[in-house]
mmCIF file of C-alpha atoms in Angstrom:
data_model
loop_
_atom_site.group_PDB
_atom_site.id
_atom_site.type_symbol
_atom_site.label_atom_id
_atom_site.label_comp_id
_atom_site.label_asym_id
_atom_site.label_seq_id
_atom_site.Cartn_x
_atom_site.Cartn_y
_atom_site.Cartn_z
ATOM 1 C CA TYR A 21 -2.470 -71.157 -11.255
ATOM 2 C CA LEU A 22 -4.940 -69.903 -8.616
ATOM 3 C CA ARG A 23 -6.940 -67.946 -11.177
ATOM 4 C CA GLU A 24 -6.963 -70.365 -14.116
ATOM 5 C CA TYR A 25 -6.987 -73.771 -12.391
ATOM 6 C CA CYS A 26 -8.472 -73.142 -8.956
ATOM 7 C CA GLY A 27 -11.004 -70.502 -9.996
ATOM 8 C CA VAL A 28 -9.916 -68.206 -7.186
ATOM 9 C CA TRP A 29 -10.148 -64.432 -7.614
ATOM 10 C CA ILE A 30 -6.753 -62.804 -7.078
ATOM 11 C CA ARG A 31 -5.386 -59.345 -7.728
ATOM 12 C CA ASP A 32 -2.913 -59.193 -10.626
ATOM 13 C CA ALA A 33 -0.351 -56.635 -9.460
ATOM 14 C CA SER A 34 1.161 -56.462 -12.949
ATOM 15 C CA CYS A 35 -2.052 -54.817 -14.184
ATOM 16 C CA LEU A 36 -2.117 -52.111 -11.509
ATOM 17 C CA VAL A 37 -1.484 -48.573 -12.732
ATOM 18 C CA PHE A 38 0.638 -47.456 -9.780
ATOM 19 C CA GLU A 39 3.547 -49.396 -8.263
ATOM 20 C CA TYR A 40 2.666 -48.399 -4.734
ATOM 21 C CA SER A 41 3.958 -50.660 -1.969
ATOM 22 C CA PRO A 42 2.839 -50.288 1.652
ATOM 23 C CA ARG A 43 6.257 -51.553 2.739
ATOM 24 C CA VAL A 44 8.087 -48.819 0.810
ATOM 25 C CA ASN A 45 5.618 -45.947 0.518
ATOM 26 C CA LEU A 46 3.299 -45.949 3.538
ATOM 27 C CA ILE A 47 4.274 -43.824 6.558
ATOM 28 C CA SER A 48 2.491 -42.804 9.718
ATOM 29 C CA GLU A 49 3.311 -39.074 9.505
ATOM 30 C CA VAL A 50 5.268 -36.599 7.388
ATOM 31 C CA PRO A 51 8.756 -35.871 8.839
ATOM 32 C CA PHE A 52 8.397 -32.091 8.828
ATOM 33 C CA GLU A 53 11.035 -31.744 11.570
ATOM 34 C CA GLU A 54 13.739 -33.243 9.315
ATOM 35 C CA ALA A 55 13.871 -30.315 6.867
ATOM 36 C CA ASP A 56 13.109 -26.612 6.708
ATOM 37 C CA ASP A 57 12.618 -26.122 2.960
ATOM 38 C CA TRP A 58 9.090 -27.516 2.633
ATOM 39 C CA ALA A 59 6.903 -26.527 -0.300
ATOM 40 C CA PHE A 60 3.260 -27.508 -0.803
ATOM 41 C CA VAL A 61 1.214 -28.257 -3.926
ATOM 42 C CA LEU A 62 -2.546 -28.825 -4.204
ATOM 43 C CA GLY A 63 -3.855 -30.988 -7.040
ATOM 44 C CA ILE A 64 -7.560 -30.915 -7.952
ATOM 45 C CA ASP A 65 -9.505 -33.238 -10.246
ATOM 46 C CA LEU A 66 -12.784 -31.435 -10.898
ATOM 47 C CA GLY A 67 -16.115 -33.206 -11.211
ATOM 48 C CA PHE A 68 -19.778 -32.936 -10.329
ATOM 49 C CA ASN A 69 -21.470 -36.314 -10.824
ATOM 50 C CA ASP A 70 -18.011 -37.789 -10.454
ATOM 51 C CA PRO A 71 -16.254 -36.667 -7.285
ATOM 52 C CA THR A 72 -14.080 -33.586 -7.115
ATOM 53 C CA ALA A 73 -10.786 -34.781 -5.637
ATOM 54 C CA PHE A 74 -8.178 -32.807 -3.680
ATOM 55 C CA VAL A 75 -4.637 -34.010 -2.915
ATOM 56 C CA VAL A 76 -2.056 -32.084 -0.870
ATOM 57 C CA ILE A 77 1.602 -32.946 -1.467
ATOM 58 C CA ALA A 78 4.550 -31.567 0.502
ATOM 59 C CA TYR A 79 8.070 -31.892 -0.864
ATOM 60 C CA SER A 80 11.598 -31.135 0.290
ATOM 61 C CA GLN A 81 14.649 -30.718 -1.911
ATOM 62 C CA ASP A 82 16.870 -31.375 1.121
ATOM 63 C CA LEU A 83 15.220 -34.761 1.693
ATOM 64 C CA ARG A 84 14.702 -35.313 -2.049
ATOM 65 C CA GLN A 85 11.254 -36.705 -1.280
ATOM 66 C CA ALA A 86 7.587 -35.840 -1.754
ATOM 67 C CA PHE A 87 4.819 -36.754 0.694
ATOM 68 C CA VAL A 88 1.057 -37.008 0.198
ATOM 69 C CA VAL A 89 -0.158 -35.202 3.316
ATOM 70 C CA GLU A 90 -3.919 -35.508 2.929
ATOM 71 C CA SER A 91 -6.623 -36.052 0.334
ATOM 72 C CA TYR A 92 -10.375 -35.761 0.005
ATOM 73 C CA LYS A 93 -13.109 -36.280 -2.571
ATOM 74 C CA GLU A 94 -16.792 -35.428 -2.731
ATOM 75 C CA SER A 95 -19.487 -35.529 -5.426
ATOM 76 C CA GLY A 96 -21.957 -32.794 -6.311
ATOM 77 C CA LEU A 97 -19.728 -29.821 -5.515
ATOM 78 C CA ILE A 98 -20.641 -26.560 -7.263
ATOM 79 C CA PRO A 99 -17.865 -24.009 -7.976
ATOM 80 C CA SER A 100 -18.413 -22.061 -4.761
ATOM 81 C CA ALA A 101 -18.205 -25.285 -2.728
ATOM 82 C CA VAL A 102 -14.974 -26.278 -4.470
ATOM 83 C CA ALA A 103 -13.590 -22.809 -3.725
ATOM 84 C CA ALA A 104 -14.593 -23.155 -0.066
ATOM 85 C CA HIS A 105 -12.644 -26.414 0.199
ATOM 86 C CA VAL A 106 -9.612 -24.811 -1.459
ATOM 87 C CA GLU A 107 -9.793 -21.846 0.926
ATOM 88 C CA GLY A 108 -9.856 -24.315 3.803
ATOM 89 C CA PHE A 109 -6.659 -25.928 2.519
ATOM 90 C CA LEU A 110 -5.109 -22.483 2.011
ATOM 91 C CA GLY A 111 -5.677 -21.798 5.685
ATOM 92 C CA GLN A 112 -3.483 -24.809 6.521
ATOM 93 C CA TYR A 113 -0.777 -24.872 3.844
ATOM 94 C CA PRO A 114 1.299 -22.152 2.088
ATOM 95 C CA PHE A 115 0.874 -23.548 -1.427
ATOM 96 C CA THR A 116 3.414 -22.661 -4.075
ATOM 97 C CA ARG A 117 1.087 -24.093 -6.723
ATOM 98 C CA ILE A 118 -2.593 -24.987 -7.049
ATOM 99 C CA VAL A 119 -3.292 -27.061 -10.157
ATOM 100 C CA ALA A 120 -6.633 -28.298 -11.464
ATOM 101 C CA ASP A 121 -7.920 -30.296 -14.400
ATOM 102 C CA THR A 122 -9.421 -27.540 -16.547
ATOM 103 C CA GLY A 123 -10.609 -29.824 -19.347
ATOM 104 C CA GLY A 124 -14.293 -29.692 -20.277
ATOM 105 C CA PHE A 125 -16.489 -27.965 -17.715
ATOM 106 C CA GLY A 126 -13.508 -27.808 -15.350
ATOM 107 C CA LYS A 127 -12.359 -24.655 -17.136
ATOM 108 C CA GLY A 128 -15.470 -22.836 -15.882
ATOM 109 C CA TYR A 129 -14.804 -23.995 -12.334
ATOM 110 C CA ALA A 130 -11.214 -22.771 -12.513
ATOM 111 C CA GLU A 131 -12.204 -19.384 -13.927
ATOM 112 C CA GLU A 132 -14.820 -18.990 -11.203
ATOM 113 C CA MET A 133 -12.214 -19.697 -8.529
ATOM 114 C CA LYS A 134 -9.793 -17.183 -10.030
ATOM 115 C CA LYS A 135 -12.190 -14.324 -10.752
ATOM 116 C CA ARG A 136 -14.698 -14.592 -7.922
ATOM 117 C CA PHE A 137 -12.582 -16.037 -5.126
ATOM 118 C CA SER A 138 -9.075 -14.836 -6.140
ATOM 119 C CA ILE A 139 -7.672 -18.358 -5.899
ATOM 120 C CA PRO A 140 -4.531 -18.615 -8.101
ATOM 121 C CA VAL A 141 -5.386 -21.928 -9.752
ATOM 122 C CA VAL A 142 -3.538 -22.974 -12.913
ATOM 123 C CA ALA A 143 -4.228 -25.687 -15.473
ATOM 124 C CA ALA A 144 -2.794 -29.105 -14.627
ATOM 125 C CA GLN A 145 -0.279 -30.602 -17.029
ATOM 126 C CA LYS A 146 -2.024 -33.539 -18.712
ATOM 127 C CA HIS A 147 -0.020 -34.379 -21.841
ATOM 128 C CA ASN A 148 1.779 -37.743 -22.067
ATOM 129 C CA LYS A 149 -0.040 -39.118 -19.047
ATOM 130 C CA HIS A 150 1.331 -42.631 -19.431
ATOM 131 C CA GLY A 151 4.897 -41.324 -19.507
ATOM 132 C CA TYR A 152 4.393 -39.426 -16.278
ATOM 133 C CA ILE A 153 2.792 -42.444 -14.636
ATOM 134 C CA GLU A 154 6.018 -44.299 -15.419
ATOM 135 C CA LEU A 155 7.967 -41.467 -13.784
ATOM 136 C CA ILE A 156 5.841 -41.353 -10.636
ATOM 137 C CA ASN A 157 6.156 -45.140 -10.423
ATOM 138 C CA GLY A 158 9.904 -44.606 -10.344
ATOM 139 C CA ASP A 159 9.362 -42.423 -7.284
ATOM 140 C CA PHE A 160 7.203 -45.140 -5.733
ATOM 141 C CA ARG A 161 9.863 -47.803 -6.334
ATOM 142 C CA THR A 162 12.683 -45.735 -4.801
ATOM 143 C CA GLY A 163 10.638 -44.301 -1.926
ATOM 144 C CA GLY A 164 10.829 -40.807 -3.387
ATOM 145 C CA LEU A 165 7.058 -40.520 -2.945
ATOM 146 C CA GLN A 166 5.506 -41.418 0.399
ATOM 147 C CA ILE A 167 1.847 -41.452 1.478
ATOM 148 C CA CYS A 168 0.761 -40.691 5.015
ATOM 149 C CA GLY A 169 -1.654 -43.395 6.151
ATOM 150 C CA GLU A 170 -3.797 -41.058 8.226
ATOM 151 C CA GLY A 171 -6.036 -38.865 6.086
ATOM 152 C CA ASN A 172 -5.542 -40.763 2.818
ATOM 153 C CA ALA A 173 -7.662 -43.913 3.179
ATOM 154 C CA ALA A 174 -9.709 -43.258 0.026
ATOM 155 C CA LEU A 175 -6.589 -42.506 -2.024
ATOM 156 C CA LEU A 176 -4.930 -45.702 -0.819
ATOM 157 C CA ASP A 177 -8.047 -47.646 -1.810
ATOM 158 C CA GLU A 178 -7.895 -46.184 -5.325
ATOM 159 C CA ILE A 179 -4.174 -46.868 -5.740
ATOM 160 C CA SER A 180 -4.568 -50.457 -4.533
ATOM 161 C CA LEU A 181 -7.366 -51.220 -7.014
ATOM 162 C CA LEU A 182 -6.855 -49.031 -10.102
ATOM 163 C CA GLN A 183 -5.877 -51.144 -13.125
ATOM 164 C CA TRP A 184 -5.150 -50.620 -16.779
ATOM 165 C CA ASP A 185 -7.952 -51.331 -19.253
ATOM 166 C CA LEU A 186 -6.914 -54.862 -20.241
ATOM 167 C CA ASP A 187 -8.751 -54.852 -23.598
ATOM 168 C CA ARG A 188 -6.983 -51.677 -24.724
ATOM 169 C CA MET A 189 -3.737 -52.750 -23.061
ATOM 170 C CA GLU A 190 -3.611 -55.795 -25.365
ATOM 171 C CA ARG A 191 -3.728 -53.392 -28.312
ATOM 172 C CA GLY A 192 -0.817 -51.386 -26.935
ATOM 173 C CA ASN A 193 -2.948 -48.538 -25.566
ATOM 174 C CA MET A 194 -2.208 -47.871 -21.875
ATOM 175 C CA VAL A 195 -5.434 -46.357 -20.514
ATOM 176 C CA MET A 196 -6.863 -46.539 -16.991
ATOM 177 C CA ASP A 197 -9.957 -48.714 -16.603
ATOM 178 C CA ARG A 198 -12.439 -46.017 -15.539
ATOM 179 C CA ARG A 199 -15.432 -48.303 -16.070
ATOM 180 C CA ARG A 200 -14.597 -50.507 -13.080
ATOM 181 C CA PHE A 201 -12.347 -48.361 -10.911
ATOM 182 C CA GLN A 202 -12.269 -44.833 -9.532
ATOM 183 C CA ASN A 203 -9.225 -42.725 -10.378
ATOM 184 C CA HIS A 204 -10.147 -39.186 -9.246
ATOM 185 C CA LEU A 205 -7.775 -38.968 -6.277
ATOM 186 C CA CYS A 206 -5.056 -40.712 -8.288
ATOM 187 C CA ASP A 207 -5.381 -38.103 -11.034
ATOM 188 C CA ALA A 208 -5.261 -35.261 -8.507
ATOM 189 C CA MET A 209 -2.166 -36.841 -6.979
ATOM 190 C CA LEU A 210 -0.495 -37.071 -10.389
ATOM 191 C CA TYR A 211 -1.320 -33.415 -11.204
ATOM 192 C CA ALA A 212 0.227 -32.271 -7.918
ATOM 193 C CA TRP A 213 3.262 -34.556 -8.184
ATOM 194 C CA ARG A 214 4.100 -33.181 -11.628
ATOM 195 C CA GLU A 215 4.574 -29.754 -10.010
ATOM 196 C CA CYS A 216 6.945 -30.996 -7.287
ATOM 197 C CA ALA A 217 10.676 -30.306 -7.540
ATOM 198 C CA HIS A 218 12.021 -32.565 -4.801
ATOM 199 C CA GLN A 219 14.609 -34.154 -7.119
ATOM 200 C CA VAL A 220 16.293 -30.872 -8.102
ATOM 201 C CA GLY A 221 20.004 -30.709 -7.398
ATOM 202 C CA GLU A 222 21.750 -33.626 -9.074
ATOM 203 C CA PHE A 223 24.645 -33.027 -11.509
ATOM 204 C CA GLN A 224 23.777 -32.523 -15.139
ATOM 205 C CA HIS A 225 25.679 -31.542 -18.284
ATOM 206 C CA ASP A 226 25.420 -27.944 -19.459
ATOM 207 C CA ASP A 227 23.306 -28.905 -22.463
ATOM 208 C CA GLU A 228 20.784 -30.862 -20.359
ATOM 209 C CA PRO A 229 17.708 -29.436 -18.621
ATOM 210 C CA GLU A 230 18.011 -29.116 -14.865
ATOM 211 C CA TYR A 231 17.252 -32.394 -13.107
ATOM 212 C CA GLY A 232 13.728 -32.270 -11.690
ATOM 213 C CA SER A 233 12.668 -29.277 -13.772
ATOM 214 C CA ARG A 234 9.546 -29.410 -15.920
ATOM 215 C CA ALA A 235 11.735 -29.493 -19.056
ATOM 216 C CA TYR A 236 13.607 -32.486 -17.641
ATOM 217 C CA TRP A 237 10.452 -34.491 -16.851
ATOM 218 C CA GLU A 238 8.910 -33.598 -20.219
ATOM 219 C CA ARG A 239 12.053 -34.849 -21.961
ATOM 220 C CA GLU A 240 11.996 -38.069 -19.926
ATOM 221 C CA ALA A 241 8.299 -38.604 -20.613
ATOM 222 C CA ASP A 242 8.823 -38.073 -24.358
ATOM 223 C CA ARG A 243 11.763 -40.494 -24.298
ATOM 224 C CA MET A 244 9.695 -43.181 -22.542
ATOM 225 C CA GLU A 245 6.793 -42.693 -24.927
ATOM 226 C CA GLN A 246 9.111 -43.035 -27.952
ATOM 227 C CA GLU A 247 10.665 -46.190 -26.515
ATOM 228 C CA GLU A 248 7.186 -47.639 -25.983
ATOM 229 C CA ILE A 249 6.196 -46.826 -29.590
ATOM 230 C CA GLU A 250 9.388 -48.384 -30.949
ATOM 231 C CA ARG A 251 8.890 -51.491 -28.792
ATOM 232 C CA PHE A 252 5.289 -51.874 -29.949
ATOM 233 C CA GLU A 253 6.181 -51.421 -33.628
ATOM 234 C CA ALA A 254 8.974 -53.979 -33.297
ATOM 235 C CA GLU A 255 6.449 -56.550 -32.018
ATOM 236 C CA SER A 256 3.648 -55.787 -34.472
ATOM 237 C CA ASP A 257 3.289 -55.403 -38.230
ATOM 238 C CA THR A 258 0.569 -52.795 -37.668
ATOM 239 C CA PRO A 259 1.699 -49.166 -37.099
ATOM 240 C CA TRP A 260 0.720 -47.876 -33.652
ATOM 241 C CA TRP A 261 -1.272 -44.939 -35.059
ATOM 242 C CA SER A 262 -3.650 -47.216 -36.961
ATOM 243 C CA MET A 263 -4.685 -49.273 -33.912
#
């Protein structure tokens, strides 16, 4: 009503990529004193003209939660400058995993960090991105993923604004709208979150992958993608692969 009849600009929350809620997911500080099994992951979205983004996530299997500790992005970083930032994070956190987007020129950055600076960076998992966004949104809804307000202002700005590309969304293609919104910190967050194992420990049948394992999340992502394809085909006479 406000948008169509009153001509007032409003944010359509249904078009946002991430189901982040300040009421559920925003905290003042990470409760490190509540557990002693903390593990840390660093996610990196590499860029030059676009910003290079860094996101640090801590997770605890005892608490069954993950926490975005801090994040940062900066444009124009050459490989040695990226490595210097990573070394700075390494001085603060005992990372179990450092993951980076190695697509395109990012592969050269990653190789430079490994060979010249001995930084054990691995390629971020990028397949079935939409499926994993659905999974991380599940963590947002249940409070399984929390974001510390201090040190993550730019990330919170991205999450609050990032929307799906509405033109492609109408054709059944769920793609972030990179023309109007920045997503670099959000991507780095997703890369890091995919490496977290804070949900490990629930009961599962012997023939099922361990809950929270990479095999489990890959199976869930494939299941969600198949359900989305079947839903789309049920609503359209045009096969999804010809759109």
